[in-house]
PDB file of C-alpha atoms and ligand atoms in Angstrom:
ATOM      1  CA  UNK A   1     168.079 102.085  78.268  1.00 78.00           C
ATOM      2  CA  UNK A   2     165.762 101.176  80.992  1.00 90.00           C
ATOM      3  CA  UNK A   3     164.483 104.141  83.882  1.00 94.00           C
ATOM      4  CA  UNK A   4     166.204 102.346  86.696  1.00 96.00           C
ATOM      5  CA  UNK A   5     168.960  99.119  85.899  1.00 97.00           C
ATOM      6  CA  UNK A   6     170.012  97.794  89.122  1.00 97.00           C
ATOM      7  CA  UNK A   7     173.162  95.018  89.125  1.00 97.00           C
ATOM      8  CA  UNK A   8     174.478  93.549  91.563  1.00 97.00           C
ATOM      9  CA  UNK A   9     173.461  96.018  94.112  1.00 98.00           C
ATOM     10  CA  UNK A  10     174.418  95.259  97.631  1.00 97.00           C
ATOM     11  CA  UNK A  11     174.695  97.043 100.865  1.00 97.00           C
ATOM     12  CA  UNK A  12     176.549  97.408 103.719  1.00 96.00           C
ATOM     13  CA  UNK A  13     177.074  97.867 107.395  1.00 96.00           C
ATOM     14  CA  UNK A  14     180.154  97.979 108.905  1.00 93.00           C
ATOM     15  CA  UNK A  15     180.081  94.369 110.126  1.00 93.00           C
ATOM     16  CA  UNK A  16     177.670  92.721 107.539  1.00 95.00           C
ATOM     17  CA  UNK A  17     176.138  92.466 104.169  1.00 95.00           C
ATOM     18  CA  UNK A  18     172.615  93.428 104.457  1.00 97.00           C
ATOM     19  CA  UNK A  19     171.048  92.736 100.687  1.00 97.00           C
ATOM     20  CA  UNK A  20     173.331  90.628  98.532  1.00 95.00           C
ATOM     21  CA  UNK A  21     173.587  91.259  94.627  1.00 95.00           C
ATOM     22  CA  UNK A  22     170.322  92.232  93.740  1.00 96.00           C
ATOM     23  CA  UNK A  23     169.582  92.764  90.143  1.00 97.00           C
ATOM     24  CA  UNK A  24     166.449  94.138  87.831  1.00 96.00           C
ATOM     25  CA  UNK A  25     165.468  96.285  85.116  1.00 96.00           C
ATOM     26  CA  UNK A  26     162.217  98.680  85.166  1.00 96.00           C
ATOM     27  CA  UNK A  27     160.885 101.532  82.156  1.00 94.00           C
ATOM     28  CA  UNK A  28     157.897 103.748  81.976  1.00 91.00           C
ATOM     29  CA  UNK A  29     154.500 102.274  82.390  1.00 91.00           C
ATOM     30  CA  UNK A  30     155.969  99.103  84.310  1.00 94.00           C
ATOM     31  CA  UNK A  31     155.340  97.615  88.165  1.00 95.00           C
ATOM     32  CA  UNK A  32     156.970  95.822  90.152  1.00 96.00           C
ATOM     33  CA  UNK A  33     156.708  94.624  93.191  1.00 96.00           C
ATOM     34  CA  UNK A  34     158.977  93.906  95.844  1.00 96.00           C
ATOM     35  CA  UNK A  35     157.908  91.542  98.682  1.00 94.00           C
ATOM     36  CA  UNK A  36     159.637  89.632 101.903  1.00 92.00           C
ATOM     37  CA  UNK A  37     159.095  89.423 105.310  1.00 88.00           C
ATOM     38  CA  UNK A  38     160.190  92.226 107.366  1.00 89.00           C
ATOM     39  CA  UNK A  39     163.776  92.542 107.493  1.00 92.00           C
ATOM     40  CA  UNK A  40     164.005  91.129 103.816  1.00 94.00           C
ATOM     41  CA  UNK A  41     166.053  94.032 102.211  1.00 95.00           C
ATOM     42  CA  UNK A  42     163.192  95.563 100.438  1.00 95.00           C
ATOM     43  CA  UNK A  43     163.478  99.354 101.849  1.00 94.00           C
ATOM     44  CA  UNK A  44     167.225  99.009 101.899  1.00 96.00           C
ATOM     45  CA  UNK A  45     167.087  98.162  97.938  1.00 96.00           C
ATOM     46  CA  UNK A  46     164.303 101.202  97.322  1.00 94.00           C
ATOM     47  CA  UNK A  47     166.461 103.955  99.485  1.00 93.00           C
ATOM     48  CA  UNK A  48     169.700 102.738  97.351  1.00 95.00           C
ATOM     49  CA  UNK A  49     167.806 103.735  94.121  1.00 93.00           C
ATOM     50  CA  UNK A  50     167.237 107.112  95.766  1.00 91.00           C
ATOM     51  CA  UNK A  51     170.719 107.367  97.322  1.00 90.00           C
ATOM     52  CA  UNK A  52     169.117 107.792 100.671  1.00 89.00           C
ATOM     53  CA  UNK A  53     170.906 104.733 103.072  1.00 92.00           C
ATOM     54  CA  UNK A  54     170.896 105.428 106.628  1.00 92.00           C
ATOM     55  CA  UNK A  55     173.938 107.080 107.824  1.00 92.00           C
ATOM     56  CA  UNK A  56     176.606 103.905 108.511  1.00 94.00           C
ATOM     57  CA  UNK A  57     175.532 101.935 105.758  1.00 96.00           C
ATOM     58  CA  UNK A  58     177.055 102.346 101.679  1.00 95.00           C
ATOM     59  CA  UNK A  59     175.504 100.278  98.637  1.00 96.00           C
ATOM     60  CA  UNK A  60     177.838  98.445  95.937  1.00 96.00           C
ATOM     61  CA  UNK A  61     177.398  97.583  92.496  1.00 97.00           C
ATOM     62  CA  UNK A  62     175.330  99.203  90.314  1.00 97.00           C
ATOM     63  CA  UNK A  63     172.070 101.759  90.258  1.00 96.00           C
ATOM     64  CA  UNK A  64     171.580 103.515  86.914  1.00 96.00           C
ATOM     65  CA  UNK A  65     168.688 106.064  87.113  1.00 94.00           C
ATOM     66  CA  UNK A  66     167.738 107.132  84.201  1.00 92.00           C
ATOM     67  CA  UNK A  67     170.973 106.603  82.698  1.00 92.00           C
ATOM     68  CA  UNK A  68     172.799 108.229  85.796  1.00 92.00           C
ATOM     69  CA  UNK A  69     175.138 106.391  88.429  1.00 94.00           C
ATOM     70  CA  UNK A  70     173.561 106.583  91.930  1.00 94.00           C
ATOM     71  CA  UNK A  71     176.347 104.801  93.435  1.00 94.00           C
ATOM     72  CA  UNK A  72     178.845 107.036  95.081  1.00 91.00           C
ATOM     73  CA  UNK A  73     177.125 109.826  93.362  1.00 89.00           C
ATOM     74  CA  UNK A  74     177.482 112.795  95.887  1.00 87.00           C
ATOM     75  CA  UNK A  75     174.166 113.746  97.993  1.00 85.00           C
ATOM     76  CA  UNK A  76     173.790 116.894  96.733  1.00 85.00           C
ATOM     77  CA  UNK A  77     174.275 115.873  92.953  1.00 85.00           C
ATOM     78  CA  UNK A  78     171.651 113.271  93.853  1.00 85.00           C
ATOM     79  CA  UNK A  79     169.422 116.109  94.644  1.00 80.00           C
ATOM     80  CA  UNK A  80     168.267 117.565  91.235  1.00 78.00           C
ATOM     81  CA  UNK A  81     167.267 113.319  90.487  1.00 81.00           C
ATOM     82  CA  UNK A  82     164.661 113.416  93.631  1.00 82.00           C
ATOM     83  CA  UNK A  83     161.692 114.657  92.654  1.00 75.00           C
ATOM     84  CA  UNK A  84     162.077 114.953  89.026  1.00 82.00           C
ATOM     85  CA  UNK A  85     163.198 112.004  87.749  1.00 89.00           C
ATOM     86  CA  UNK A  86     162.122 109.635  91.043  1.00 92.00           C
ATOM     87  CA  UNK A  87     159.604 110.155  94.274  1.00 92.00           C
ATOM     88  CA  UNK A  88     159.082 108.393  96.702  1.00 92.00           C
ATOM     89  CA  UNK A  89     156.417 107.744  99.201  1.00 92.00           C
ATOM     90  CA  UNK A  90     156.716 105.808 102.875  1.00 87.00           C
ATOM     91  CA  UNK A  91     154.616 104.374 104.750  1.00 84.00           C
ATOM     92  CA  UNK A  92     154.268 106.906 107.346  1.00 81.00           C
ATOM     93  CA  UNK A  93     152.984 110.037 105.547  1.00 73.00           C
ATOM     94  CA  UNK A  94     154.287 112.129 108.429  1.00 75.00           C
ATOM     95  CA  UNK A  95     157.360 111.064 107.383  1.00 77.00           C
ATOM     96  CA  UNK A  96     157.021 112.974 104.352  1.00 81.00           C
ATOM     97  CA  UNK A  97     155.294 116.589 105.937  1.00 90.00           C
ATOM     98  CA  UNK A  98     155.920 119.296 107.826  1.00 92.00           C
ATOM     99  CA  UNK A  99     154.117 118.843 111.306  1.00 92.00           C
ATOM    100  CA  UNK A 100     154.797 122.510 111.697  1.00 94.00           C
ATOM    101  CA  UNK A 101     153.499 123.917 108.269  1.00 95.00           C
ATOM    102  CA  UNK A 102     149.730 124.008 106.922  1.00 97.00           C
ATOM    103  CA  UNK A 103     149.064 121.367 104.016  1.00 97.00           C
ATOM    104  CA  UNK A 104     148.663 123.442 101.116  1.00 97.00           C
ATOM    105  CA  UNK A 105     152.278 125.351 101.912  1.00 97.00           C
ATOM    106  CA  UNK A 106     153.644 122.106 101.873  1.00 96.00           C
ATOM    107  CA  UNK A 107     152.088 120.833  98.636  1.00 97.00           C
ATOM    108  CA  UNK A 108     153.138 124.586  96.787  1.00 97.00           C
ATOM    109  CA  UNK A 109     156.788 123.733  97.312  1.00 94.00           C
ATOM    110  CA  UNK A 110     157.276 120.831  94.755  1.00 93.00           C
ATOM    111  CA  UNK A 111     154.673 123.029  92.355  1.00 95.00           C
ATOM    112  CA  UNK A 112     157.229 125.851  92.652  1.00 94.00           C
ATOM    113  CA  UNK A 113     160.215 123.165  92.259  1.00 90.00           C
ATOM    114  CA  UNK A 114     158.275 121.953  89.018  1.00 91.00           C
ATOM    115  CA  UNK A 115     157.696 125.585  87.608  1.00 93.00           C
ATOM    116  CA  UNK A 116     161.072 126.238  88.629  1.00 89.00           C
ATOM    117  CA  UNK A 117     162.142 123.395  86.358  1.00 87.00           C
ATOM    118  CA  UNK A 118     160.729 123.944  83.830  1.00 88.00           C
ATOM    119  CA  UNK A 119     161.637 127.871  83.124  1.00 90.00           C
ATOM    120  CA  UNK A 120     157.290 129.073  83.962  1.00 90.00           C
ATOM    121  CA  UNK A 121     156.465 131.964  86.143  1.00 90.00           C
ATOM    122  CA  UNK A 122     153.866 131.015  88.488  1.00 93.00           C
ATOM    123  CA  UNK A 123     151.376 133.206  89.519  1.00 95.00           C
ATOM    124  CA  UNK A 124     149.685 132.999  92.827  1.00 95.00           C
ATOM    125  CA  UNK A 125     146.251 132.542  90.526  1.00 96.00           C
ATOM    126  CA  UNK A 126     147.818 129.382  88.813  1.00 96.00           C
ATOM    127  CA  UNK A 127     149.812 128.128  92.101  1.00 97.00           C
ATOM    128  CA  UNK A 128     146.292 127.840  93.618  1.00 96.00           C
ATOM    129  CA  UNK A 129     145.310 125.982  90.547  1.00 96.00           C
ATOM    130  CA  UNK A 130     147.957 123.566  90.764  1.00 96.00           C
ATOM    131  CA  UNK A 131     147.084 122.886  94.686  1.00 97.00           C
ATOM    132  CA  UNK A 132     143.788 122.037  93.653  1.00 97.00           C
ATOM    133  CA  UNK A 133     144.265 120.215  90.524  1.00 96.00           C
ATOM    134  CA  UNK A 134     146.704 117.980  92.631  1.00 96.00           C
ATOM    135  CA  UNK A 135     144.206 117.450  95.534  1.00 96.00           C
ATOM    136  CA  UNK A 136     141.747 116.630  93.012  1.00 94.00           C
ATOM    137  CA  UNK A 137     143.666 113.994  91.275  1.00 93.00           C
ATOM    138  CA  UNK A 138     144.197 112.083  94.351  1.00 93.00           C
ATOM    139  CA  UNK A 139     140.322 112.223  95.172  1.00 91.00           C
ATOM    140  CA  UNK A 140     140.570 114.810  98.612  1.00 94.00           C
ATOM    141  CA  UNK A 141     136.217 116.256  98.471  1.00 91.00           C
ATOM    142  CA  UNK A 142     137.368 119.106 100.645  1.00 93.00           C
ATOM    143  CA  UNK A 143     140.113 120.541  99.091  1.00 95.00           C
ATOM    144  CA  UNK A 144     139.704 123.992 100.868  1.00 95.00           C
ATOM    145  CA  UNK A 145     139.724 122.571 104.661  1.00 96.00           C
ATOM    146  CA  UNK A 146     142.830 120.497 103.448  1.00 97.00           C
ATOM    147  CA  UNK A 147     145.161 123.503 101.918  1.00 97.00           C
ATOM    148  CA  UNK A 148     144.306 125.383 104.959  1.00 97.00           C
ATOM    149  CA  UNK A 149     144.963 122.264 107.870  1.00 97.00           C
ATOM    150  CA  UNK A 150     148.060 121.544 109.272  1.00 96.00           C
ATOM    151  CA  UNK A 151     149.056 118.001 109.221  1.00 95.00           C
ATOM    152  CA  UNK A 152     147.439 116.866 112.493  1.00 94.00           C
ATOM    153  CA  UNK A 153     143.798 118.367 111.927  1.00 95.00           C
ATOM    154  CA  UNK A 154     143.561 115.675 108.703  1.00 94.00           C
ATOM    155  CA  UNK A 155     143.102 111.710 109.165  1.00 91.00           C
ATOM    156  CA  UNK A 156     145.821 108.926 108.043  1.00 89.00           C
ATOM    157  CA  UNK A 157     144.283 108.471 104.712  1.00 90.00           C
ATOM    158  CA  UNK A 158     144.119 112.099 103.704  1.00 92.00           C
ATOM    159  CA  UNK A 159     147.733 112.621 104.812  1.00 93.00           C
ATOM    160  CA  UNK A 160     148.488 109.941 102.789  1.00 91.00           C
ATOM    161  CA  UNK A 161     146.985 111.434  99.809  1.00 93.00           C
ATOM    162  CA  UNK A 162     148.895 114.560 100.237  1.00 95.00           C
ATOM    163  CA  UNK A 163     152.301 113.118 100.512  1.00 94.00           C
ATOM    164  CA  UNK A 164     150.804 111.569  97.178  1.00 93.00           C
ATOM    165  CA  UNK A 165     150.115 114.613  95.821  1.00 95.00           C
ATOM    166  CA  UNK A 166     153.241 116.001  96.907  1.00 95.00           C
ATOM    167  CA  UNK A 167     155.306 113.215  95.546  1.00 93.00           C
ATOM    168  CA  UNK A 168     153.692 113.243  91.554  1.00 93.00           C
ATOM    169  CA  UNK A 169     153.339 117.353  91.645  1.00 94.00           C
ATOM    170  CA  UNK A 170     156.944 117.196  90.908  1.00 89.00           C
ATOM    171  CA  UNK A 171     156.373 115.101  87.906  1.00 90.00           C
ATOM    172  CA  UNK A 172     158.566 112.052  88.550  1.00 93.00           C
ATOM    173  CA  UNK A 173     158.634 109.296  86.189  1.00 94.00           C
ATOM    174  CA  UNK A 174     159.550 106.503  88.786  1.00 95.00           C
ATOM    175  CA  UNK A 175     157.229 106.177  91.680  1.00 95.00           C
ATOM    176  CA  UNK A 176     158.697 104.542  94.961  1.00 95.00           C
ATOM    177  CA  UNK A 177     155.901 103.352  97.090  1.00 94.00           C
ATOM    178  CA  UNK A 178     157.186 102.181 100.855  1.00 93.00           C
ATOM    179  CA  UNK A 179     154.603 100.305 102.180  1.00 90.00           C
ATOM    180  CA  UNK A 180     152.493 102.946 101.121  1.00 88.00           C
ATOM    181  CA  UNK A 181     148.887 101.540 102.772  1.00 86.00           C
ATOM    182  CA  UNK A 182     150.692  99.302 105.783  1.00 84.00           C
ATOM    183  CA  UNK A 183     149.604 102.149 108.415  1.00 80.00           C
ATOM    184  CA  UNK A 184     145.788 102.680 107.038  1.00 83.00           C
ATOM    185  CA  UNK A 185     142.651 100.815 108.055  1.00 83.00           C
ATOM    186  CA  UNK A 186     141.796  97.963 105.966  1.00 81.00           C
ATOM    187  CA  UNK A 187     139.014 100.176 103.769  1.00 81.00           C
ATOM    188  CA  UNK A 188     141.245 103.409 103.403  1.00 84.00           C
ATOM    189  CA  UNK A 189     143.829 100.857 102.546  1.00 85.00           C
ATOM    190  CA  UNK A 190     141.862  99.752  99.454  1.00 86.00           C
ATOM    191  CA  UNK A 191     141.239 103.010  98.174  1.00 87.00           C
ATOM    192  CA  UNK A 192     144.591 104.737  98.393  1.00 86.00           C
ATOM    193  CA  UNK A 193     145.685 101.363  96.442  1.00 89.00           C
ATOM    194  CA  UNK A 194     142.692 101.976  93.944  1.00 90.00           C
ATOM    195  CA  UNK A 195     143.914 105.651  93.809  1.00 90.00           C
ATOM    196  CA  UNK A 196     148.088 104.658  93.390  1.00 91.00           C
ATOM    197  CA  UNK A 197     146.536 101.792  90.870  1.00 92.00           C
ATOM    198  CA  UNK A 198     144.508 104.766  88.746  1.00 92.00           C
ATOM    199  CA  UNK A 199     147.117 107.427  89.074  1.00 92.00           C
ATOM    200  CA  UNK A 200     150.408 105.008  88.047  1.00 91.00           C
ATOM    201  CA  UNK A 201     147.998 104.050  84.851  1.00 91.00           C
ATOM    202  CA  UNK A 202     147.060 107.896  83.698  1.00 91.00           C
ATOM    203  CA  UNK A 203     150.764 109.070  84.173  1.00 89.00           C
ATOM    204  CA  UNK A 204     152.426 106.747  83.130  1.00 91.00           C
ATOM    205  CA  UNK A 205     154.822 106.010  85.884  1.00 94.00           C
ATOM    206  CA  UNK A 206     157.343 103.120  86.430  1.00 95.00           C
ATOM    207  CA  UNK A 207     156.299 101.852  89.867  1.00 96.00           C
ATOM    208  CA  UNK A 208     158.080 100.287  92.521  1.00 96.00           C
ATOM    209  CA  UNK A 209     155.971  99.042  95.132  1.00 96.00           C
ATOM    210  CA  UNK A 210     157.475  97.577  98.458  1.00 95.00           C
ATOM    211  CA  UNK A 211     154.995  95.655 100.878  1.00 92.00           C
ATOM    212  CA  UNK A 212     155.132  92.476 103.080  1.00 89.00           C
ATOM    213  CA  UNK A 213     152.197  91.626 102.100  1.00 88.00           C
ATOM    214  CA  UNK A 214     151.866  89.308  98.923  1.00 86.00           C
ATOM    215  CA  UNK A 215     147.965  89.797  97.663  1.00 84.00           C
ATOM    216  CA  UNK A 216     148.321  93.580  97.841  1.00 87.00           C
ATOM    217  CA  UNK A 217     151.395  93.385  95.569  1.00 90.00           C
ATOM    218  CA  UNK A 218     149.930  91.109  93.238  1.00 85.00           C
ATOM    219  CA  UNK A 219     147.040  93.386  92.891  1.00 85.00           C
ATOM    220  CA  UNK A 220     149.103  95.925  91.855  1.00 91.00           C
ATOM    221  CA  UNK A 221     152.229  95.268  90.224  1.00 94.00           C
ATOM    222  CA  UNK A 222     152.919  93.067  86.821  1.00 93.00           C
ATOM    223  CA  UNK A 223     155.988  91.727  88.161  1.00 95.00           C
ATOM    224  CA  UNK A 224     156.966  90.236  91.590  1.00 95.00           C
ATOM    225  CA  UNK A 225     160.351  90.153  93.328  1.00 96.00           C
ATOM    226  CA  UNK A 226     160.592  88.077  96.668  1.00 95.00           C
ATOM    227  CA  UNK A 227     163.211  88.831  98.875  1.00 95.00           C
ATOM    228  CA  UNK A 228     164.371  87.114 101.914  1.00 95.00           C
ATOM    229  CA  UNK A 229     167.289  87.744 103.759  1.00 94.00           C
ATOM    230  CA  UNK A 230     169.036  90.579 101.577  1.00 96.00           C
ATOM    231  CA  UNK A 231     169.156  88.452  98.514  1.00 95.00           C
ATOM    232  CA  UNK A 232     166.142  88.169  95.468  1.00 95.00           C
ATOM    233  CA  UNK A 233     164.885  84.429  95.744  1.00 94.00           C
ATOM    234  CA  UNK A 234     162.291  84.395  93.207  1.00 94.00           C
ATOM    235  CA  UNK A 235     161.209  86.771  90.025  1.00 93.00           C
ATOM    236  CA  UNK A 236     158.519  86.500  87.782  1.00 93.00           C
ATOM    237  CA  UNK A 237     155.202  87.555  86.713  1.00 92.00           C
ATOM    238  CA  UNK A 238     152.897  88.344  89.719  1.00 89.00           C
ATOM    239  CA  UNK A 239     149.919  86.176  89.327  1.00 87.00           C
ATOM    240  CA  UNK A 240     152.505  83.634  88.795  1.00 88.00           C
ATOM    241  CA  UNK A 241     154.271  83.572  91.820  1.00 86.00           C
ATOM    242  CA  UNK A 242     150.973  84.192  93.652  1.00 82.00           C
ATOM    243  CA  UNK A 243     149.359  80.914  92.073  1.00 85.00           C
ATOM    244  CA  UNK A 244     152.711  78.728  90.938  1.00 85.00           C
ATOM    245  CA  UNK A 245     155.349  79.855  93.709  1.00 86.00           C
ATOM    246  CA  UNK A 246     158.841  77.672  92.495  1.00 87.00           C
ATOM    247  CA  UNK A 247     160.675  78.670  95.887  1.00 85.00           C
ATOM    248  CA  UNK A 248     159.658  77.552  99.047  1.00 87.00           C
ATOM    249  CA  UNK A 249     159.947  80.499 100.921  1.00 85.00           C
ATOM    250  CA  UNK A 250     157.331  81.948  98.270  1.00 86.00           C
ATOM    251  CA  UNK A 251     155.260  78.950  98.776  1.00 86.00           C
ATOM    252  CA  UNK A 252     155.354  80.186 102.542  1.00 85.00           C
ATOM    253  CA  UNK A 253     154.340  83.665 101.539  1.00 83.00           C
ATOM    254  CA  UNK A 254     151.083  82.758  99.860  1.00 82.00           C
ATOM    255  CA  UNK A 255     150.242  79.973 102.476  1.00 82.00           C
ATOM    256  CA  UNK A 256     150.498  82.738 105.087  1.00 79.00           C
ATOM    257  CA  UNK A 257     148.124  85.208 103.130  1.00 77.00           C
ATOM    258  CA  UNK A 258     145.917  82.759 102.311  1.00 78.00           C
ATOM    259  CA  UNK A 259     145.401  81.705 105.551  1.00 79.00           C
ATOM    260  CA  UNK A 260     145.308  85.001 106.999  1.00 75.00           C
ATOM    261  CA  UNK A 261     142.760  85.857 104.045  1.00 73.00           C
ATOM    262  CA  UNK A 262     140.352  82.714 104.882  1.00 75.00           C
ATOM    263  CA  UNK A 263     140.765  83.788 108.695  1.00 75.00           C
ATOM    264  CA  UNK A 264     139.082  87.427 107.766  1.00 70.00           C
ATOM    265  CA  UNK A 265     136.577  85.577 105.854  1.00 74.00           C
ATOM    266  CA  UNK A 266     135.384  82.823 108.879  1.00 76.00           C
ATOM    267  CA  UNK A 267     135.538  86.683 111.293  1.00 74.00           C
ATOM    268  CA  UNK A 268     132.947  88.376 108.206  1.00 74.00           C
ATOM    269  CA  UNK A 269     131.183  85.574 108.276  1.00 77.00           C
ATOM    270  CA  UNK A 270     130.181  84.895 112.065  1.00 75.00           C
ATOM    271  CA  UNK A 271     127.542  86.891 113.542  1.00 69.00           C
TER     272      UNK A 271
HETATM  273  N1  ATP B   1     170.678 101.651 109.622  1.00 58.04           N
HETATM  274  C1  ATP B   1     170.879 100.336 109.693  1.00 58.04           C
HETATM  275  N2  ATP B   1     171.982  99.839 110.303  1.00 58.04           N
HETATM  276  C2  ATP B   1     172.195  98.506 110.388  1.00 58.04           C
HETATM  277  N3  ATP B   1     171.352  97.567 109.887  1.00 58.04           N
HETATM  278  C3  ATP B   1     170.234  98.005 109.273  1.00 58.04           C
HETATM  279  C4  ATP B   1     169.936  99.403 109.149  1.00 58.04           C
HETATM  280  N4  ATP B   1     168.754  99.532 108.486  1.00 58.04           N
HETATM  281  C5  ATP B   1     168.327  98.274 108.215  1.00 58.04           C
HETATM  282  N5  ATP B   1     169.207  97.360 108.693  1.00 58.04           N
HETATM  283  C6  ATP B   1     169.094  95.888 108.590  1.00 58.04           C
HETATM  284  O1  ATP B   1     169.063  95.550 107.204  1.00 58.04           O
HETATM  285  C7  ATP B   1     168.180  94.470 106.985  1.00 58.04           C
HETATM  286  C8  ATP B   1     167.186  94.843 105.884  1.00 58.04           C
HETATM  287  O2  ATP B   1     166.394  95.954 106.339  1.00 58.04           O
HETATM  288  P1  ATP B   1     165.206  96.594 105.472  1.00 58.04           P
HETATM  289  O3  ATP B   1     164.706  97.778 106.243  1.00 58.04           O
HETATM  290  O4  ATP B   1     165.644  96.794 104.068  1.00 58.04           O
HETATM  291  O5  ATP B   1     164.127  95.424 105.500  1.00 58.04           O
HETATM  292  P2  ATP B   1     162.630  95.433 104.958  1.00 58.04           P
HETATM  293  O6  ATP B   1     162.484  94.203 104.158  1.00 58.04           O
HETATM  294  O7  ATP B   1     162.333  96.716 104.293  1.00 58.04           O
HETATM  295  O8  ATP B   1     161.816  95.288 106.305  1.00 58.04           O
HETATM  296  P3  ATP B   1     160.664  96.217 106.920  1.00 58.04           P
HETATM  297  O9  ATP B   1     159.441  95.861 106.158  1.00 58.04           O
HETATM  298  O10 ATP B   1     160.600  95.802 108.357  1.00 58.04           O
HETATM  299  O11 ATP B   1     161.129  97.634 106.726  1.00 58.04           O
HETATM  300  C9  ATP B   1     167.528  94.145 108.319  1.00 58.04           C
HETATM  301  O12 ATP B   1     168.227  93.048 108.877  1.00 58.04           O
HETATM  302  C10 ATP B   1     167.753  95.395 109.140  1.00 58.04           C
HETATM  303  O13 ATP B   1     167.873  95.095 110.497  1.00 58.04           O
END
């Protein structure tokens, strides 16, 4: 039985079908990617999985996590499934903190959760541990500064690595990634991807990364799903559709970045 098996998932407003009958299977140690314009249906798909649809909208079909129904499951059975079984993180890291608590509060509570979880007493000594050993594996040099700050005293990238930190410390095996480096200068971009990259490898997570953008996905998941307009128009292996695109509206997606790609280049290369 696969980690996540979605069929024929749709959703709905009240006056429309926003993603129509999408399908796909995903285990331990996979990626995949999901990629479309904006508007395409990707975070619609990703929030299903976690049973988190904007108020107004409801998802058909089917959405078995780990083995469990998501689908009409009620919100606070879906709770205990956050967190330990899937995680997710958007692009907005503030999205995912506290602007009102310091950072290393905010990174004890899924430790505690985890503890919690798994029946160990956790000591104030080994809490600290934890903190560090987290901010550590996502690469933060000053961990001190950062388990003192409060969320607006750190830069975009570092609050991105927290909310990273946060999100594994709970010890999910499926990692939903939102457009995880969309708001990040182009460098800090590369190296939170690097860090996702490194981090999805060592625990062996199932990833599903969301992103507009068609080279970053390719760079980091095995297999590609292209979306456009609510439904999945093409599947396959990633450096496939990046260098043989079948569907035109793929074709589009790789004309676009490779344009956009050789337009960075001619800027790098003027003086
Ligand atoms: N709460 C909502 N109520 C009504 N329609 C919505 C709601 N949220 C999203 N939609 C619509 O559903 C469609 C898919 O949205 P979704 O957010 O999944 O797209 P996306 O591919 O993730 O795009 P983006 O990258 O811009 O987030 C869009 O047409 C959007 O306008």
């Amino acid at each position: 039985m696969s980690l996540l098996r979605l069929r024929d998932l749709t959703v709905h407003s009240a006056s429309r079908e926003l993603v129509h009958g999408v399908s796909f299977d995903l285990d331990a140690g996979q990626r995949l990617g999901l990629v479309g314009e904006s508007g395409s249906g990707k975070s619609l798909t990703a929030m299903s999985v976690m049973g988190l649809l904007p108020p107004g909208l409801s998802a058909g079909g089917s959405v078995l996590l780990d083995g469990q129904q998501v689908i009409g499951r009620p919100d606070r059975q879906m709770v205990p499934l956050r967190g330990t079984t899937a995680a997710v993180i958007f692009q907005d890291p503030r999205s995912a903190l506290d602007p009102l608590m310091r950072l290393g509060d905010q990174l004890a509570a899924p430790i505690r959760r985890r503890a919690a979880r798994d029946g160990r007493r956790l000591t104030p000594a080994a809490l600290r541990d934890s903190q560090m050993h987290w901010l550590d594996r996502v690469s933060i040099r000053d961990p001190e500064r950062i388990l003192r700050a409060w969320p607006h005293e750190v830069s975009g990238g570092q609050r991105q690595r927290v909310a990273i930190a946060m999100a594994l410390a709970c010890g999910p095996r499926l990692l939903i990634a939102d457009e995880p480096t969309t708001a990040l200068d182009v460098s800090t971009q590369a190296e939170v991807l690097d860090l996702l990259d490194g981090l999805v490898r060592e625990e062996r997570l199932a990833l599903l990364f969301i992103s507009h953008d068609l080279p970053v996905v390719s760079r980091i998941a095995d297999r590609v799903i292209v979306m456009q307009n609510g439904r999945a128009v093409e599947q396959g292996d990633a450096m496939q559709i990046f260098t043989a695109p079948r569907h035109d509206y793929t074709s589009g997606l790789v004309a676009a970045a490779q344009r956009l790609q050789a337009a960075l280049e001619d800027a790098e290369r003027r003086p």
